[in-house]
Amino acid sequence: MKEQSTQIPQEAFDWYDDYAHGGMDRRDFMKKLTTLVALGYSMTTLTSALLPNYALAEQVSFNDDDIIASYQEFDSPQGHGKGRGYLVKPTTKKNTYPVVLVIHENRGLNPYVKDVARRLAKQGFIAFAPDALFPVGGYPGNDDDGRAMQRKLDRGKIQHDFVAAANFLKSQPYSNGKLGAVGFCFGGYMVNYLAAVDSKLLTAGVPFYGTPATKELRKNIKASMMIQLGELDERVNKSWPEYEQDLKAQNVDYQMYMYKNAKHGFHNDSTARYDKENAELAWQRTTAFFKEKLT
């Protein structure tokens, strides 16, 4: 897939990023892609590279003998009232486990993010991946509809739902009391937000290409943070210098990794933005960080 990625101009990925984050509608996005068709690229090649194929993303089967998965609901009185998420546990028998909240992109709980939760369970964590779209029926099966649905939801209530999910997971009897969170894009922002909104909530956070919480909240950050950024992700990266200044000012235990030639979404193995070498390195660092901080 990466070979296919290198055949497509970077501007196409920039357009997709703009489209995926509300900067243009689908009609304008497709119109821009037709300009590349005129240069000899087929629309099939372009769309298959830019749009997700979730059959490619499964690394851990839901039938894997080392894990057990279920859906669990939780109360969210300040959010949408009720939330639901995908809970994955190791089948090993222990009294308590380190627990990690897994937060999806801006389109609901898609198969890639569920697989990330299973990957964590294979590593000995209990992972819980909430679906922000549960109040409106859940992830609809495709990203375009999911993105439109999430955009219509009240952002403040979504944030309360993830705070409620974090407290739900942290307070479970199998939790060792130390909560980690990992998220991607919107989910990366949510990790930064959870670290900032309540200094006692997270022990460790790993935001992948996520923007920071509002400046006035950052003074609350006490969690250890591992910031994962792609070199070509100009939209998110421009927020990093100021964020780093605030982390330093608060004496936060943080580390940042900038992955060379990596695009926004480089960890998502369902699209051509996926960068296998950088994604695997980032994931190794993530799980090692969680093992150090949560166990």
Tab-separated table of C-alpha atoms in Angstrom:
chain	number	residue	atom	x	y	z
A	1	MET	CA	0.000	0.000	0.000
A	2	LYS	CA	2.827	2.412	0.736
A	3	GLU	CA	4.142	1.919	-2.799
A	4	GLN	CA	0.762	3.041	-4.092
A	5	SER	CA	0.915	6.017	-1.747
A	6	THR	CA	4.191	7.246	-3.215
A	7	GLN	CA	2.663	7.329	-6.711
A	8	ILE	CA	0.035	9.864	-5.684
A	9	PRO	CA	0.885	13.569	-5.267
A	10	GLN	CA	1.003	14.892	-1.712
A	11	GLU	CA	-1.606	17.490	-2.641
A	12	ALA	CA	-4.184	14.694	-2.982
A	13	PHE	CA	-3.561	13.672	0.618
A	14	ASP	CA	-3.783	17.317	1.678
A	15	TRP	CA	-7.160	17.622	-0.063
A	16	TYR	CA	-8.389	14.475	1.659
A	17	ASP	CA	-7.235	15.797	5.029
A	18	ASP	CA	-9.072	19.062	4.366
A	19	TYR	CA	-12.195	17.157	3.307
A	20	ALA	CA	-12.028	14.771	6.263
A	21	HIS	CA	-11.861	17.661	8.714
A	22	GLY	CA	-14.652	19.764	7.261
A	23	GLY	CA	-12.573	22.150	5.168
A	24	MET	CA	-14.381	21.194	1.959
A	25	ASP	CA	-17.404	19.141	1.006
A	26	ARG	CA	-17.319	15.867	-0.926
A	27	ARG	CA	-18.278	17.526	-4.194
A	28	ASP	CA	-15.299	19.913	-4.056
A	29	PHE	CA	-12.998	17.081	-2.983
A	30	MET	CA	-14.000	14.934	-5.946
A	31	LYS	CA	-13.701	17.922	-8.281
A	32	LYS	CA	-10.107	18.436	-7.171
A	33	LEU	CA	-9.353	14.756	-7.745
A	34	THR	CA	-10.558	15.079	-11.350
A	35	THR	CA	-7.704	17.522	-11.976
A	36	LEU	CA	-5.332	14.636	-11.273
A	37	VAL	CA	-7.283	12.360	-13.605
A	38	ALA	CA	-6.408	14.839	-16.348
A	39	LEU	CA	-2.745	14.246	-15.480
A	40	GLY	CA	-3.067	10.503	-15.999
A	41	TYR	CA	-4.190	9.168	-12.630
A	42	SER	CA	-7.266	6.973	-12.639
A	43	MET	CA	-10.100	7.900	-10.290
A	44	THR	CA	-10.182	4.286	-9.098
A	45	THR	CA	-6.525	4.465	-8.085
A	46	LEU	CA	-7.028	7.781	-6.329
A	47	THR	CA	-10.141	6.846	-4.375
A	48	SER	CA	-8.874	3.378	-3.439
A	49	ALA	CA	-5.715	4.968	-2.067
A	50	LEU	CA	-7.373	7.801	-0.168
A	51	LEU	CA	-10.544	6.159	1.157
A	52	PRO	CA	-10.315	3.395	3.782
A	53	ASN	CA	-10.430	-0.329	3.126
A	54	TYR	CA	-11.008	-1.857	6.534
A	55	ALA	CA	-10.342	-5.398	5.368
A	56	LEU	CA	-6.685	-4.372	5.332
A	57	ALA	CA	-6.675	-3.150	8.921
A	58	GLU	CA	-7.324	-6.331	10.895
A	59	GLN	CA	-4.201	-7.414	12.746
A	60	VAL	CA	-5.967	-9.222	15.595
A	61	SER	CA	-9.109	-11.235	14.920
A	62	PHE	CA	-12.091	-10.849	17.243
A	63	ASN	CA	-11.907	-14.669	17.465
A	64	ASP	CA	-8.342	-14.599	18.794
A	65	ASP	CA	-8.025	-17.013	21.738
A	66	ASP	CA	-5.961	-14.525	23.762
A	67	ILE	CA	-8.745	-11.949	24.043
A	68	ILE	CA	-12.450	-11.621	24.731
A	69	ALA	CA	-14.506	-8.682	23.453
A	70	SER	CA	-17.915	-7.308	24.374
A	71	TYR	CA	-19.935	-4.087	24.229
A	72	GLN	CA	-20.520	-2.215	27.467
A	73	GLU	CA	-22.732	0.776	28.239
A	74	PHE	CA	-21.916	3.518	30.718
A	75	ASP	CA	-23.731	6.492	32.200
A	76	SER	CA	-22.920	9.984	30.935
A	77	PRO	CA	-25.241	12.401	32.750
A	78	GLN	CA	-23.468	15.537	31.502
A	79	GLY	CA	-23.163	14.191	27.976
A	80	HIS	CA	-25.755	12.273	25.977
A	81	GLY	CA	-27.048	10.346	28.989
A	82	LYS	CA	-25.698	6.953	27.912
A	83	GLY	CA	-22.603	5.826	26.083
A	84	ARG	CA	-21.393	2.524	24.718
A	85	GLY	CA	-17.997	1.149	23.882
A	86	TYR	CA	-16.063	-1.902	22.732
A	87	LEU	CA	-14.349	-3.577	25.692
A	88	VAL	CA	-11.502	-6.025	25.047
A	89	LYS	CA	-9.845	-8.051	27.799
A	90	PRO	CA	-6.982	-10.531	27.821
A	91	THR	CA	-8.084	-14.079	28.624
A	92	THR	CA	-5.280	-14.405	31.172
A	93	LYS	CA	-6.491	-14.512	34.765
A	94	LYS	CA	-5.248	-11.617	36.901
A	95	ASN	CA	-6.852	-9.604	39.677
A	96	THR	CA	-6.156	-6.241	38.058
A	97	TYR	CA	-4.880	-4.913	34.745
A	98	PRO	CA	-3.622	-1.633	33.348
A	99	VAL	CA	-6.507	-0.046	31.423
A	100	VAL	CA	-6.388	2.056	28.244
A	101	LEU	CA	-9.093	4.158	26.620
A	102	VAL	CA	-8.932	4.023	22.809
A	103	ILE	CA	-10.414	7.040	21.013
A	104	HIS	CA	-11.456	7.038	17.381
A	105	GLU	CA	-11.136	9.644	14.647
A	106	ASN	CA	-13.928	12.077	13.726
A	107	ARG	CA	-16.203	9.411	12.253
A	108	GLY	CA	-17.167	6.985	14.988
A	109	LEU	CA	-15.923	3.596	16.109
A	110	ASN	CA	-14.782	2.071	12.839
A	111	PRO	CA	-13.138	-1.366	12.390
A	112	TYR	CA	-9.590	0.033	12.464
A	113	VAL	CA	-10.046	1.512	15.953
A	114	LYS	CA	-11.675	-1.665	17.235
A	115	ASP	CA	-8.640	-3.563	15.977
A	116	VAL	CA	-6.357	-1.154	17.859
A	117	ALA	CA	-8.255	-2.062	21.037
A	118	ARG	CA	-7.689	-5.761	20.307
A	119	ARG	CA	-3.976	-5.126	19.724
A	120	LEU	CA	-3.717	-3.577	23.180
A	121	ALA	CA	-5.517	-6.532	24.776
A	122	LYS	CA	-3.016	-8.861	23.103
A	123	GLN	CA	-0.321	-6.864	24.913
A	124	GLY	CA	-1.932	-7.435	28.312
A	125	PHE	CA	-4.043	-4.298	28.691
A	126	ILE	CA	-7.785	-3.988	29.056
A	127	ALA	CA	-8.896	-1.620	26.300
A	128	PHE	CA	-12.165	0.268	25.986
A	129	ALA	CA	-13.084	2.061	22.757
A	130	PRO	CA	-16.218	4.238	23.094
A	131	ASP	CA	-18.320	5.206	20.088
A	132	ALA	CA	-19.219	8.905	20.046
A	133	LEU	CA	-22.016	8.039	17.597
A	134	PHE	CA	-23.846	5.706	19.978
A	135	PRO	CA	-26.492	8.376	20.797
A	136	VAL	CA	-27.453	8.497	17.105
A	137	GLY	CA	-27.273	4.770	16.383
A	138	GLY	CA	-23.547	4.099	16.328
A	139	TYR	CA	-20.948	3.941	13.560
A	140	PRO	CA	-23.010	3.537	10.359
A	141	GLY	CA	-20.621	1.302	8.426
A	142	ASN	CA	-18.916	3.931	6.299
A	143	ASP	CA	-16.747	6.913	7.154
A	144	ASP	CA	-18.552	9.555	5.104
A	145	ASP	CA	-21.843	9.034	6.937
A	146	GLY	CA	-20.026	8.645	10.244
A	147	ARG	CA	-18.183	11.914	9.760
A	148	ALA	CA	-21.414	13.749	8.923
A	149	MET	CA	-23.145	12.260	11.965
A	150	GLN	CA	-20.358	13.199	14.360
A	151	ARG	CA	-20.233	16.746	12.992
A	152	LYS	CA	-23.896	17.224	13.903
A	153	LEU	CA	-23.451	16.157	17.519
A	154	ASP	CA	-22.810	18.700	20.262
A	155	ARG	CA	-19.028	18.743	20.752
A	156	GLY	CA	-19.321	19.628	24.432
A	157	LYS	CA	-21.535	16.619	25.069
A	158	ILE	CA	-19.124	14.369	23.156
A	159	GLN	CA	-16.318	15.555	25.407
A	160	HIS	CA	-18.403	14.800	28.501
A	161	ASP	CA	-19.126	11.334	27.084
A	162	PHE	CA	-15.408	10.573	26.824
A	163	VAL	CA	-14.756	11.876	30.332
A	164	ALA	CA	-17.547	9.569	31.526
A	165	ALA	CA	-16.041	6.659	29.573
A	166	ALA	CA	-12.642	7.323	31.131
A	167	ASN	CA	-14.101	7.348	34.637
A	168	PHE	CA	-16.129	4.219	33.885
A	169	LEU	CA	-13.032	2.314	32.779
A	170	LYS	CA	-10.780	3.592	35.534
A	171	SER	CA	-13.281	2.650	38.257
A	172	GLN	CA	-13.845	-0.944	37.158
A	173	PRO	CA	-12.828	-3.624	39.700
A	174	TYR	CA	-10.326	-5.101	37.241
A	175	SER	CA	-8.554	-1.721	36.844
A	176	ASN	CA	-5.288	-1.168	38.701
A	177	GLY	CA	-6.273	2.494	39.051
A	178	LYS	CA	-3.901	3.784	36.377
A	179	LEU	CA	-5.578	4.962	33.191
A	180	GLY	CA	-3.935	5.411	29.817
A	181	ALA	CA	-5.483	6.865	26.686
A	182	VAL	CA	-4.505	6.659	23.032
A	183	GLY	CA	-6.327	8.384	20.205
A	184	PHE	CA	-6.016	9.320	16.570
A	185	CYS	CA	-6.775	12.686	14.933
A	186	PHE	CA	-9.967	13.791	16.760
A	187	GLY	CA	-9.074	11.038	19.220
A	188	GLY	CA	-5.622	12.575	19.624
A	189	TYR	CA	-7.273	15.855	20.531
A	190	MET	CA	-9.490	14.002	23.013
A	191	VAL	CA	-6.435	12.460	24.717
A	192	ASN	CA	-4.966	15.955	25.087
A	193	TYR	CA	-8.323	17.191	26.380
A	194	LEU	CA	-8.710	14.388	28.949
A	195	ALA	CA	-5.203	15.096	30.249
A	196	ALA	CA	-6.059	18.792	30.608
A	197	VAL	CA	-9.673	18.804	31.804
A	198	ASP	CA	-8.931	16.841	34.996
A	199	SER	CA	-5.380	16.516	36.289
A	200	LYS	CA	-6.264	13.321	38.179
A	201	LEU	CA	-7.935	11.470	35.329
A	202	LEU	CA	-5.071	10.159	33.175
A	203	THR	CA	-1.789	8.624	34.182
A	204	ALA	CA	-0.443	8.499	30.623
A	205	GLY	CA	-1.647	9.753	27.251
A	206	VAL	CA	-0.558	9.087	23.680
A	207	PRO	CA	-2.180	11.450	21.171
A	208	PHE	CA	-1.481	10.557	17.548
A	209	TYR	CA	-1.558	13.721	15.394
A	210	GLY	CA	-4.024	15.491	17.672
A	211	THR	CA	-4.333	19.197	18.416
A	212	PRO	CA	-4.043	20.375	22.040
A	213	ALA	CA	-6.765	21.340	24.474
A	214	THR	CA	-7.528	25.031	24.890
A	215	LYS	CA	-4.707	27.020	26.401
A	216	GLU	CA	-6.492	27.790	29.665
A	217	LEU	CA	-6.906	24.055	30.376
A	218	ARG	CA	-3.303	23.031	29.715
A	219	LYS	CA	-2.136	24.238	33.129
A	220	ASN	CA	-3.918	21.203	34.606
A	221	ILE	CA	-1.874	18.549	32.778
A	222	LYS	CA	-0.112	16.142	35.133
A	223	ALA	CA	-0.180	12.952	33.060
A	224	SER	CA	2.901	11.677	31.292
A	225	MET	CA	2.488	12.359	27.571
A	226	MET	CA	3.906	10.827	24.399
A	227	ILE	CA	3.123	13.010	21.389
A	228	GLN	CA	3.159	11.240	17.993
A	229	LEU	CA	3.345	13.485	14.900
A	230	GLY	CA	3.842	12.979	11.167
A	231	GLU	CA	6.344	15.251	9.447
A	232	LEU	CA	4.011	16.094	6.543
A	233	ASP	CA	1.020	16.924	8.751
A	234	GLU	CA	1.255	20.715	8.579
A	235	ARG	CA	-2.252	21.351	9.921
A	236	VAL	CA	-1.615	19.644	13.269
A	237	ASN	CA	2.104	20.348	13.540
A	238	LYS	CA	1.659	24.104	13.547
A	239	SER	CA	0.011	23.780	16.976
A	240	TRP	CA	2.966	21.920	18.493
A	241	PRO	CA	5.444	24.738	19.327
A	242	GLU	CA	2.967	26.571	21.575
A	243	TYR	CA	1.763	23.317	23.117
A	244	GLU	CA	5.325	22.307	23.902
A	245	GLN	CA	5.960	25.652	25.603
A	246	ASP	CA	2.987	25.040	27.879
A	247	LEU	CA	4.069	21.480	28.666
A	248	LYS	CA	7.523	22.746	29.599
A	249	ALA	CA	6.064	25.557	31.697
A	250	GLN	CA	4.037	22.993	33.679
A	251	ASN	CA	7.005	20.612	34.024
A	252	VAL	CA	4.996	17.864	32.334
A	253	ASP	CA	6.769	14.563	31.736
A	254	TYR	CA	6.490	14.475	27.937
A	255	GLN	CA	8.237	13.228	24.832
A	256	MET	CA	7.489	14.014	21.205
A	257	TYR	CA	8.328	11.922	18.164
A	258	MET	CA	8.185	13.388	14.670
A	259	TYR	CA	8.058	10.641	12.037
A	260	LYS	CA	9.968	11.454	8.860
A	261	ASN	CA	7.895	11.721	5.674
A	262	ALA	CA	4.790	10.501	7.557
A	263	LYS	CA	1.376	11.897	6.693
A	264	HIS	CA	-1.552	12.693	8.957
A	265	GLY	CA	-3.124	9.318	9.706
A	266	PHE	CA	0.098	7.374	9.165
A	267	HIS	CA	-0.865	4.766	11.765
A	268	ASN	CA	-4.173	3.912	10.045
A	269	ASP	CA	-3.455	0.772	8.038
A	270	SER	CA	-6.726	0.934	6.105
A	271	THR	CA	-5.584	3.722	3.741
A	272	ALA	CA	-2.569	4.675	1.644
A	273	ARG	CA	-1.568	7.224	4.268
A	274	TYR	CA	-0.351	4.224	6.245
A	275	ASP	CA	3.413	4.137	6.717
A	276	LYS	CA	4.258	0.647	7.921
A	277	GLU	CA	7.741	1.368	9.238
A	278	ASN	CA	6.784	4.516	11.117
A	279	ALA	CA	3.475	3.061	12.326
A	280	GLU	CA	5.141	-0.010	13.794
A	281	LEU	CA	7.815	2.086	15.497
A	282	ALA	CA	5.201	4.461	16.907
A	283	TRP	CA	3.152	1.528	18.190
A	284	GLN	CA	6.166	-0.143	19.813
A	285	ARG	CA	6.896	3.129	21.582
A	286	THR	CA	3.248	3.464	22.621
A	287	THR	CA	2.944	0.034	24.209
A	288	ALA	CA	6.347	0.320	25.905
A	289	PHE	CA	5.299	3.716	27.305
A	290	PHE	CA	2.047	2.314	28.662
A	291	LYS	CA	3.842	-0.654	30.228
A	292	GLU	CA	6.265	1.709	31.926
A	293	LYS	CA	3.673	4.209	33.179
A	294	LEU	CA	0.651	1.998	33.915
A	295	THR	CA	2.104	-1.172	35.456
